[in-house]
Amino acid sequence: MKKPIPTIRDVAAAAGVSTATISKFINGTQRFSPPVEARIADVIGQLGYRSNPLAQSMITGKTKTVGLSVLDVSNPHFTSIVKGANRVAQAHGYTVLLVDTEENPDRERPLLEALSRRVDGLIIFSRMPDAELEWLAGLDKPLVFFGRLPRLTLPTVASDDHRGAYMMTRHLVTLGHKRFAYMGFSRSRRDEERMGGVKECLAAHGLELAVYDAATPSAHEGERLCPEMMLGAEHPDALVCYNDLMALGFMKAAQTLGFRIPADISVAGVDNIVYGNYTSPPLTTVDLHSERMGVAAMEKLLDTIAGRPTEPFTLIEPQLILRGSTTSRN
Amino acid sequence: MKKPIPTIRDVAAAAGVSTATISKFINGTQRFSPPVEARIADVIGQLGYRSNPLAQSMITGKTKTVGLSVLDVSNPHFTSIVKGANRVAQAHGYTVLLVDTEENPDRERPLLEALSRRVDGLIIFSRMPDAELEWLAGLDKPLVFFGRLPRLTLPTVASDDHRGAYMMTRHLVTLGHKRFAYMGFSRSRRDEERMGGVKECLAAHGLELAVYDAATPSAHEGERLCPEMMLGAEHPDALVCYNDLMALGFMKAAQTLGFRIPADISVAGVDNIVYGNYTSPPLTTVDLHSERMGVAAMEKLLDTIAGRPTEPFTLIEPQLILRGSTTSRN
């Protein structure tokens, strides 16, 4: 491990040129005659010289890495986004550095400030309220944001959460359900859109909505809230959950309590995580196309970094995925 | 976004000291008199000066970030490791930069070489054969490796895969199972240990093992391999899978084919991913304590970076998690 690492001076001396020439050659900022370029490349190969990326970044101002901050790396919705973003970055020679803000708004700003100065651009998920996001502009890096941002003019990618929730609710109304519940996560900016879609559809049909709020967007919270919802005088006959994780937890707890799904209650989630396929019954859900969101966000970021024009706002259309956890009451 | 960013020269001029003094103050390499320190801190606050971390890294050689490479960020086994590692890093003021090598050995070396020069140390998962890992030493950074590494002397953290698989198999033998199958993933270095544990136990009881090899360690492969295993003349009555994802896929496909689990076949996985709780029946598995592995690896890495002594090898004990997917044949 301790053999001396060749420096740019060693390369310059061996090739018989200046260190400035080596630097320009490596960073591609100037061309030299073919014999000179061949000699430099040869020496670099022989000495096993690797330019110091920190020093190189200081000179070029480019790192060829991009940052992606997610709220919870263990939520499959986010890992699908990471997969999509990674694929595009890789195709363009970029490395993605990922940080997990762990659903903790207090961690976001310091983590993103630290990360922003090591990368060429950032894709950001945030739980912080819109009004507290003006510091993002101060990061002074190309940014892409997930979700709608009324107060800032950043390029954004968003799913149509309102429409997805509306479509799912309309489907359940058509199936004959009357007593609706929504298990939400009010700390998320997307909860308002999803609940709004459910409410708008129910109002149009003169139906009520019982709302239960989770402390975290997790299966554990779905389990915890189940008894309160199901063991009252009259339980709902259809439940739309903020996400699939909550729906998974709810279904397990309801079945443990002796309820049959979907005979006693139809259950739907949002996200179309892969594990919804492996429950019994499999979970009906709204696919927000997480992987496509990751692709769109990374394309937008790389366009911005390269100075290419890019659409300021991309809306990804939702899709209903109908499986066995919902049924007709007609 | 375009207001001029204050430089170290602006700070030095406003505080009436040299840029070298500001640099030493920021990096904590020299103390000055309390009034001087107060004046510098004051000016930094007023100007909103943030030191350039690339420049700072060039001076101190420290980035206060550590890298973690995982094989597949969408596998819950790895996200648990990330959670554990993140928690320890955060408690010590470090940021974790995560890269996903996507189960692709060809991607590992370039990604890790690029990452290594931006961080103070690295925690590495690898699919590359031991014989091809000597380049790791050339990264010239503190490293922690997951798994046993006979040929290199790096600090390592490993789960006892052999023992976990042995314990699970012995339990199934005790339950009266006779016809065993193992669904493996031979491209992983850990597959040999797991299958070895199953085989050692069965040999001691004079029982045979049917082996099925998956192309990827995924639920999809579990589904794909199910018909071949179950629709022959005599199907196994107990199946141990390389991981829980495969077991989830297998259970879904077997139930679709009309088999009852565990009445027709007991199914066990390895990893204890959270989704094994939400299948029906819930999945029996071996808990390798992924989160604890992440904690142990990060503690070892931060010890190494700080020059503190650390155990070269930590073995995490496995634990059986018995749920409804296995039953007695007695």
PDB file of N, CA and C in Angstrom, chain B residues 14-81:
ATOM      1  N   ALA B  14     -11.894  41.671   5.997  1.00  0.00           N
ATOM      2  CA  ALA B  14     -12.868  42.234   6.943  1.00  0.00           C
ATOM      3  C   ALA B  14     -12.441  42.021   8.390  1.00  0.00           C
ATOM      4  N   ALA B  15     -11.733  40.926   8.658  1.00  0.00           N
ATOM      5  CA  ALA B  15     -11.314  40.635  10.031  1.00  0.00           C
ATOM      6  C   ALA B  15      -9.945  41.235  10.343  1.00  0.00           C
ATOM      7  N   GLY B  16      -9.271  41.737   9.309  1.00  0.00           N
ATOM      8  CA  GLY B  16      -7.961  42.352   9.518  1.00  0.00           C
ATOM      9  C   GLY B  16      -6.874  41.344   9.869  1.00  0.00           C
ATOM     10  N   VAL B  17      -7.000  40.126   9.326  1.00  0.00           N
ATOM     11  CA  VAL B  17      -5.957  39.117   9.542  1.00  0.00           C
ATOM     12  C   VAL B  17      -5.580  38.526   8.184  1.00  0.00           C
ATOM     13  N   SER B  18      -4.621  37.590   8.167  1.00  0.00           N
ATOM     14  CA  SER B  18      -4.204  36.977   6.902  1.00  0.00           C
ATOM     15  C   SER B  18      -5.140  35.831   6.518  1.00  0.00           C
ATOM     16  N   THR B  19      -5.115  35.470   5.247  1.00  0.00           N
ATOM     17  CA  THR B  19      -5.938  34.320   4.820  1.00  0.00           C
ATOM     18  C   THR B  19      -5.448  33.033   5.500  1.00  0.00           C
ATOM     19  N   ALA B  20      -4.142  32.963   5.773  1.00  0.00           N
ATOM     20  CA  ALA B  20      -3.604  31.775   6.462  1.00  0.00           C
ATOM     21  C   ALA B  20      -4.235  31.631   7.842  1.00  0.00           C
ATOM     22  N   THR B  21      -4.431  32.779   8.524  1.00  0.00           N
ATOM     23  CA  THR B  21      -5.060  32.740   9.848  1.00  0.00           C
ATOM     24  C   THR B  21      -6.491  32.226   9.749  1.00  0.00           C
ATOM     25  N   ILE B  22      -7.222  32.722   8.745  1.00  0.00           N
ATOM     26  CA  ILE B  22      -8.610  32.256   8.560  1.00  0.00           C
ATOM     27  C   ILE B  22      -8.619  30.753   8.313  1.00  0.00           C
ATOM     28  N   SER B  23      -7.704  30.307   7.452  1.00  0.00           N
ATOM     29  CA  SER B  23      -7.641  28.894   7.122  1.00  0.00           C
ATOM     30  C   SER B  23      -7.363  28.048   8.365  1.00  0.00           C
ATOM     31  N   LYS B  24      -6.384  28.504   9.171  1.00  0.00           N
ATOM     32  CA  LYS B  24      -6.054  27.737  10.395  1.00  0.00           C
ATOM     33  C   LYS B  24      -7.223  27.739  11.370  1.00  0.00           C
ATOM     34  N   PHE B  25      -7.908  28.879  11.453  1.00  0.00           N
ATOM     35  CA  PHE B  25      -9.069  28.962  12.345  1.00  0.00           C
ATOM     36  C   PHE B  25     -10.153  27.969  11.915  1.00  0.00           C
ATOM     37  N   ILE B  26     -10.464  27.995  10.607  1.00  0.00           N
ATOM     38  CA  ILE B  26     -11.543  27.139  10.097  1.00  0.00           C
ATOM     39  C   ILE B  26     -11.218  25.659  10.271  1.00  0.00           C
ATOM     40  N   ASN B  27      -9.945  25.325  10.003  1.00  0.00           N
ATOM     41  CA  ASN B  27      -9.583  23.910  10.071  1.00  0.00           C
ATOM     42  C   ASN B  27      -9.163  23.469  11.472  1.00  0.00           C
ATOM     43  N   GLY B  28      -9.175  24.419  12.419  1.00  0.00           N
ATOM     44  CA  GLY B  28      -8.871  24.071  13.799  1.00  0.00           C
ATOM     45  C   GLY B  28      -7.424  23.646  14.010  1.00  0.00           C
ATOM     46  N   THR B  29      -6.528  24.090  13.129  1.00  0.00           N
ATOM     47  CA  THR B  29      -5.138  23.651  13.261  1.00  0.00           C
ATOM     48  C   THR B  29      -4.320  24.592  14.158  1.00  0.00           C
ATOM     49  N   GLN B  30      -4.886  25.764  14.502  1.00  0.00           N
ATOM     50  CA  GLN B  30      -4.175  26.658  15.422  1.00  0.00           C
ATOM     51  C   GLN B  30      -5.194  27.493  16.182  1.00  0.00           C
ATOM     52  N   ARG B  31      -4.930  27.730  17.489  1.00  0.00           N
ATOM     53  CA  ARG B  31      -5.804  28.605  18.271  1.00  0.00           C
ATOM     54  C   ARG B  31      -5.253  30.021  18.245  1.00  0.00           C
ATOM     55  N   PHE B  32      -6.154  31.025  18.306  1.00  0.00           N
ATOM     56  CA  PHE B  32      -5.735  32.427  18.404  1.00  0.00           C
ATOM     57  C   PHE B  32      -6.343  33.024  19.661  1.00  0.00           C
ATOM     58  N   SER B  33      -6.031  34.291  19.941  1.00  0.00           N
ATOM     59  CA  SER B  33      -6.567  34.896  21.165  1.00  0.00           C
ATOM     60  C   SER B  33      -8.090  34.983  21.058  1.00  0.00           C
ATOM     61  N   PRO B  34      -8.782  34.900  22.207  1.00  0.00           N
ATOM     62  CA  PRO B  34     -10.250  34.951  22.173  1.00  0.00           C
ATOM     63  C   PRO B  34     -10.817  36.137  21.374  1.00  0.00           C
ATOM     64  N   PRO B  35     -10.269  37.357  21.529  1.00  0.00           N
ATOM     65  CA  PRO B  35     -10.869  38.449  20.726  1.00  0.00           C
ATOM     66  C   PRO B  35     -10.700  38.228  19.224  1.00  0.00           C
ATOM     67  N   VAL B  36      -9.537  37.702  18.812  1.00  0.00           N
ATOM     68  CA  VAL B  36      -9.306  37.442  17.378  1.00  0.00           C
ATOM     69  C   VAL B  36     -10.281  36.374  16.885  1.00  0.00           C
ATOM     70  N   GLU B  37     -10.408  35.288  17.658  1.00  0.00           N
ATOM     71  CA  GLU B  37     -11.331  34.223  17.248  1.00  0.00           C
ATOM     72  C   GLU B  37     -12.766  34.722  17.162  1.00  0.00           C
ATOM     73  N   ALA B  38     -13.149  35.573  18.133  1.00  0.00           N
ATOM     74  CA  ALA B  38     -14.512  36.103  18.131  1.00  0.00           C
ATOM     75  C   ALA B  38     -14.735  36.972  16.893  1.00  0.00           C
ATOM     76  N   ARG B  39     -13.692  37.785  16.551  1.00  0.00           N
ATOM     77  CA  ARG B  39     -13.833  38.676  15.399  1.00  0.00           C
ATOM     78  C   ARG B  39     -13.962  37.864  14.104  1.00  0.00           C
ATOM     79  N   ILE B  40     -13.133  36.843  13.975  1.00  0.00           N
ATOM     80  CA  ILE B  40     -13.196  35.999  12.763  1.00  0.00           C
ATOM     81  C   ILE B  40     -14.573  35.333  12.647  1.00  0.00           C
ATOM     82  N   ALA B  41     -15.025  34.743  13.762  1.00  0.00           N
ATOM     83  CA  ALA B  41     -16.322  34.047  13.750  1.00  0.00           C
ATOM     84  C   ALA B  41     -17.435  35.015  13.365  1.00  0.00           C
ATOM     85  N   ASP B  42     -17.328  36.224  13.884  1.00  0.00           N
ATOM     86  CA  ASP B  42     -18.315  37.261  13.624  1.00  0.00           C
ATOM     87  C   ASP B  42     -18.365  37.595  12.126  1.00  0.00           C
ATOM     88  N   VAL B  43     -17.191  37.808  11.543  1.00  0.00           N
ATOM     89  CA  VAL B  43     -17.100  38.173  10.127  1.00  0.00           C
ATOM     90  C   VAL B  43     -17.634  37.032   9.251  1.00  0.00           C
ATOM     91  N   ILE B  44     -17.257  35.811   9.604  1.00  0.00           N
ATOM     92  CA  ILE B  44     -17.744  34.647   8.843  1.00  0.00           C
ATOM     93  C   ILE B  44     -19.266  34.618   8.844  1.00  0.00           C
ATOM     94  N   GLY B  45     -19.849  34.877  10.029  1.00  0.00           N
ATOM     95  CA  GLY B  45     -21.306  34.897  10.140  1.00  0.00           C
ATOM     96  C   GLY B  45     -21.919  36.017   9.308  1.00  0.00           C
ATOM     97  N   GLN B  46     -21.353  37.230   9.431  1.00  0.00           N
ATOM     98  CA  GLN B  46     -21.910  38.393   8.715  1.00  0.00           C
ATOM     99  C   GLN B  46     -21.846  38.218   7.202  1.00  0.00           C
ATOM    100  N   LEU B  47     -20.713  37.725   6.730  1.00  0.00           N
ATOM    101  CA  LEU B  47     -20.544  37.592   5.274  1.00  0.00           C
ATOM    102  C   LEU B  47     -21.232  36.328   4.733  1.00  0.00           C
ATOM    103  N   GLY B  48     -21.611  35.450   5.635  1.00  0.00           N
ATOM    104  CA  GLY B  48     -22.197  34.188   5.179  1.00  0.00           C
ATOM    105  C   GLY B  48     -21.161  33.333   4.461  1.00  0.00           C
ATOM    106  N   TYR B  49     -19.900  33.432   4.943  1.00  0.00           N
ATOM    107  CA  TYR B  49     -18.827  32.681   4.280  1.00  0.00           C
ATOM    108  C   TYR B  49     -18.933  31.197   4.594  1.00  0.00           C
ATOM    109  N   ARG B  50     -18.852  30.360   3.548  1.00  0.00           N
ATOM    110  CA  ARG B  50     -18.755  28.917   3.767  1.00  0.00           C
ATOM    111  C   ARG B  50     -17.491  28.448   3.087  1.00  0.00           C
ATOM    112  N   SER B  51     -16.640  27.796   3.831  1.00  0.00           N
ATOM    113  CA  SER B  51     -15.377  27.367   3.222  1.00  0.00           C
ATOM    114  C   SER B  51     -15.681  26.358   2.116  1.00  0.00           C
ATOM    115  N   ASN B  52     -14.906  26.386   1.092  1.00  0.00           N
ATOM    116  CA  ASN B  52     -15.047  25.447  -0.023  1.00  0.00           C
ATOM    117  C   ASN B  52     -14.544  24.080   0.421  1.00  0.00           C
ATOM    118  N   PRO B  53     -15.433  23.088   0.471  1.00  0.00           N
ATOM    119  CA  PRO B  53     -14.995  21.803   1.026  1.00  0.00           C
ATOM    120  C   PRO B  53     -13.956  21.117   0.158  1.00  0.00           C
ATOM    121  N   LEU B  54     -13.963  21.407  -1.152  1.00  0.00           N
ATOM    122  CA  LEU B  54     -12.930  20.802  -1.988  1.00  0.00           C
ATOM    123  C   LEU B  54     -11.576  21.388  -1.606  1.00  0.00           C
ATOM    124  N   ALA B  55     -11.520  22.737  -1.501  1.00  0.00           N
ATOM    125  CA  ALA B  55     -10.265  23.381  -1.099  1.00  0.00           C
ATOM    126  C   ALA B  55      -9.869  22.903   0.294  1.00  0.00           C
ATOM    127  N   GLN B  56     -10.870  22.834   1.178  1.00  0.00           N
ATOM    128  CA  GLN B  56     -10.599  22.407   2.544  1.00  0.00           C
ATOM    129  C   GLN B  56     -10.057  20.976   2.575  1.00  0.00           C
ATOM    130  N   SER B  57     -10.660  20.129   1.744  1.00  0.00           N
ATOM    131  CA  SER B  57     -10.193  18.744   1.675  1.00  0.00           C
ATOM    132  C   SER B  57      -8.757  18.680   1.178  1.00  0.00           C
ATOM    133  N   MET B  58      -8.413  19.570   0.232  1.00  0.00           N
ATOM    134  CA  MET B  58      -7.052  19.592  -0.292  1.00  0.00           C
ATOM    135  C   MET B  58      -6.064  19.910   0.826  1.00  0.00           C
ATOM    136  N   ILE B  59      -6.480  20.802   1.739  1.00  0.00           N
ATOM    137  CA  ILE B  59      -5.585  21.231   2.819  1.00  0.00           C
ATOM    138  C   ILE B  59      -5.502  20.169   3.905  1.00  0.00           C
ATOM    139  N   THR B  60      -6.689  19.714   4.387  1.00  0.00           N
ATOM    140  CA  THR B  60      -6.688  18.820   5.541  1.00  0.00           C
ATOM    141  C   THR B  60      -6.566  17.355   5.139  1.00  0.00           C
ATOM    142  N   GLY B  61      -6.865  17.045   3.879  1.00  0.00           N
ATOM    143  CA  GLY B  61      -6.875  15.653   3.462  1.00  0.00           C
ATOM    144  C   GLY B  61      -8.054  14.891   4.024  1.00  0.00           C
ATOM    145  N   LYS B  62      -9.023  15.609   4.650  1.00  0.00           N
ATOM    146  CA  LYS B  62     -10.187  14.934   5.237  1.00  0.00           C
ATOM    147  C   LYS B  62     -11.464  15.476   4.617  1.00  0.00           C
ATOM    148  N   THR B  63     -12.425  14.610   4.382  1.00  0.00           N
ATOM    149  CA  THR B  63     -13.681  15.046   3.774  1.00  0.00           C
ATOM    150  C   THR B  63     -14.852  14.907   4.742  1.00  0.00           C
ATOM    151  N   LYS B  64     -14.655  14.189   5.859  1.00  0.00           N
ATOM    152  CA  LYS B  64     -15.737  13.892   6.803  1.00  0.00           C
ATOM    153  C   LYS B  64     -16.898  13.167   6.114  1.00  0.00           C
ATOM    154  N   THR B  65     -16.597  12.504   5.016  1.00  0.00           N
ATOM    155  CA  THR B  65     -17.595  11.650   4.397  1.00  0.00           C
ATOM    156  C   THR B  65     -16.993  10.261   4.245  1.00  0.00           C
ATOM    157  N   VAL B  66     -17.846   9.262   4.273  1.00  0.00           N
ATOM    158  CA  VAL B  66     -17.399   7.895   4.025  1.00  0.00           C
ATOM    159  C   VAL B  66     -18.285   7.304   2.945  1.00  0.00           C
ATOM    160  N   GLY B  67     -17.724   6.386   2.174  1.00  0.00           N
ATOM    161  CA  GLY B  67     -18.473   5.767   1.091  1.00  0.00           C
ATOM    162  C   GLY B  67     -18.966   4.394   1.491  1.00  0.00           C
ATOM    163  N   LEU B  68     -20.107   4.021   0.952  1.00  0.00           N
ATOM    164  CA  LEU B  68     -20.643   2.681   1.176  1.00  0.00           C
ATOM    165  C   LEU B  68     -21.161   2.178  -0.163  1.00  0.00           C
ATOM    166  N   SER B  69     -20.593   1.078  -0.640  1.00  0.00           N
ATOM    167  CA  SER B  69     -21.087   0.513  -1.898  1.00  0.00           C
ATOM    168  C   SER B  69     -21.912  -0.717  -1.583  1.00  0.00           C
ATOM    169  N   VAL B  70     -23.107  -0.779  -2.148  1.00  0.00           N
ATOM    170  CA  VAL B  70     -23.954  -1.962  -1.971  1.00  0.00           C
ATOM    171  C   VAL B  70     -24.259  -2.568  -3.332  1.00  0.00           C
ATOM    172  N   LEU B  71     -24.694  -3.809  -3.314  1.00  0.00           N
ATOM    173  CA  LEU B  71     -24.899  -4.548  -4.555  1.00  0.00           C
ATOM    174  C   LEU B  71     -26.247  -4.253  -5.189  1.00  0.00           C
ATOM    175  N   ASP B  72     -27.218  -3.832  -4.374  1.00  0.00           N
ATOM    176  CA  ASP B  72     -28.547  -3.555  -4.910  1.00  0.00           C
ATOM    177  C   ASP B  72     -29.334  -2.794  -3.861  1.00  0.00           C
ATOM    178  N   VAL B  73     -29.484  -1.506  -4.092  1.00  0.00           N
ATOM    179  CA  VAL B  73     -30.114  -0.661  -3.089  1.00  0.00           C
ATOM    180  C   VAL B  73     -31.599  -0.993  -2.932  1.00  0.00           C
ATOM    181  N   SER B  74     -32.180  -1.752  -3.868  1.00  0.00           N
ATOM    182  CA  SER B  74     -33.598  -2.094  -3.725  1.00  0.00           C
ATOM    183  C   SER B  74     -33.802  -3.392  -2.948  1.00  0.00           C
ATOM    184  N   ASN B  75     -32.714  -4.053  -2.539  1.00  0.00           N
ATOM    185  CA  ASN B  75     -32.833  -5.244  -1.699  1.00  0.00           C
ATOM    186  C   ASN B  75     -32.861  -4.803  -0.226  1.00  0.00           C
ATOM    187  N   PRO B  76     -33.941  -5.118   0.480  1.00  0.00           N
ATOM    188  CA  PRO B  76     -34.089  -4.633   1.861  1.00  0.00           C
ATOM    189  C   PRO B  76     -32.944  -5.060   2.783  1.00  0.00           C
ATOM    190  N   HIS B  77     -32.283  -6.165   2.465  1.00  0.00           N
ATOM    191  CA  HIS B  77     -31.119  -6.572   3.252  1.00  0.00           C
ATOM    192  C   HIS B  77     -30.070  -5.450   3.250  1.00  0.00           C
ATOM    193  N   PHE B  78     -29.837  -4.868   2.077  1.00  0.00           N
ATOM    194  CA  PHE B  78     -28.836  -3.804   1.984  1.00  0.00           C
ATOM    195  C   PHE B  78     -29.328  -2.494   2.591  1.00  0.00           C
ATOM    196  N   THR B  79     -30.625  -2.218   2.449  1.00  0.00           N
ATOM    197  CA  THR B  79     -31.090  -0.950   3.019  1.00  0.00           C
ATOM    198  C   THR B  79     -31.026  -0.991   4.545  1.00  0.00           C
ATOM    199  N   SER B  80     -31.180  -2.170   5.145  1.00  0.00           N
ATOM    200  CA  SER B  80     -31.014  -2.258   6.596  1.00  0.00           C
ATOM    201  C   SER B  80     -29.568  -1.988   6.984  1.00  0.00           C
ATOM    202  N   ILE B  81     -28.646  -2.499   6.206  1.00  0.00           N
ATOM    203  CA  ILE B  81     -27.235  -2.234   6.461  1.00  0.00           C
ATOM    204  C   ILE B  81     -26.953  -0.728   6.351  1.00  0.00           C
TER     205      ILE B  81
END
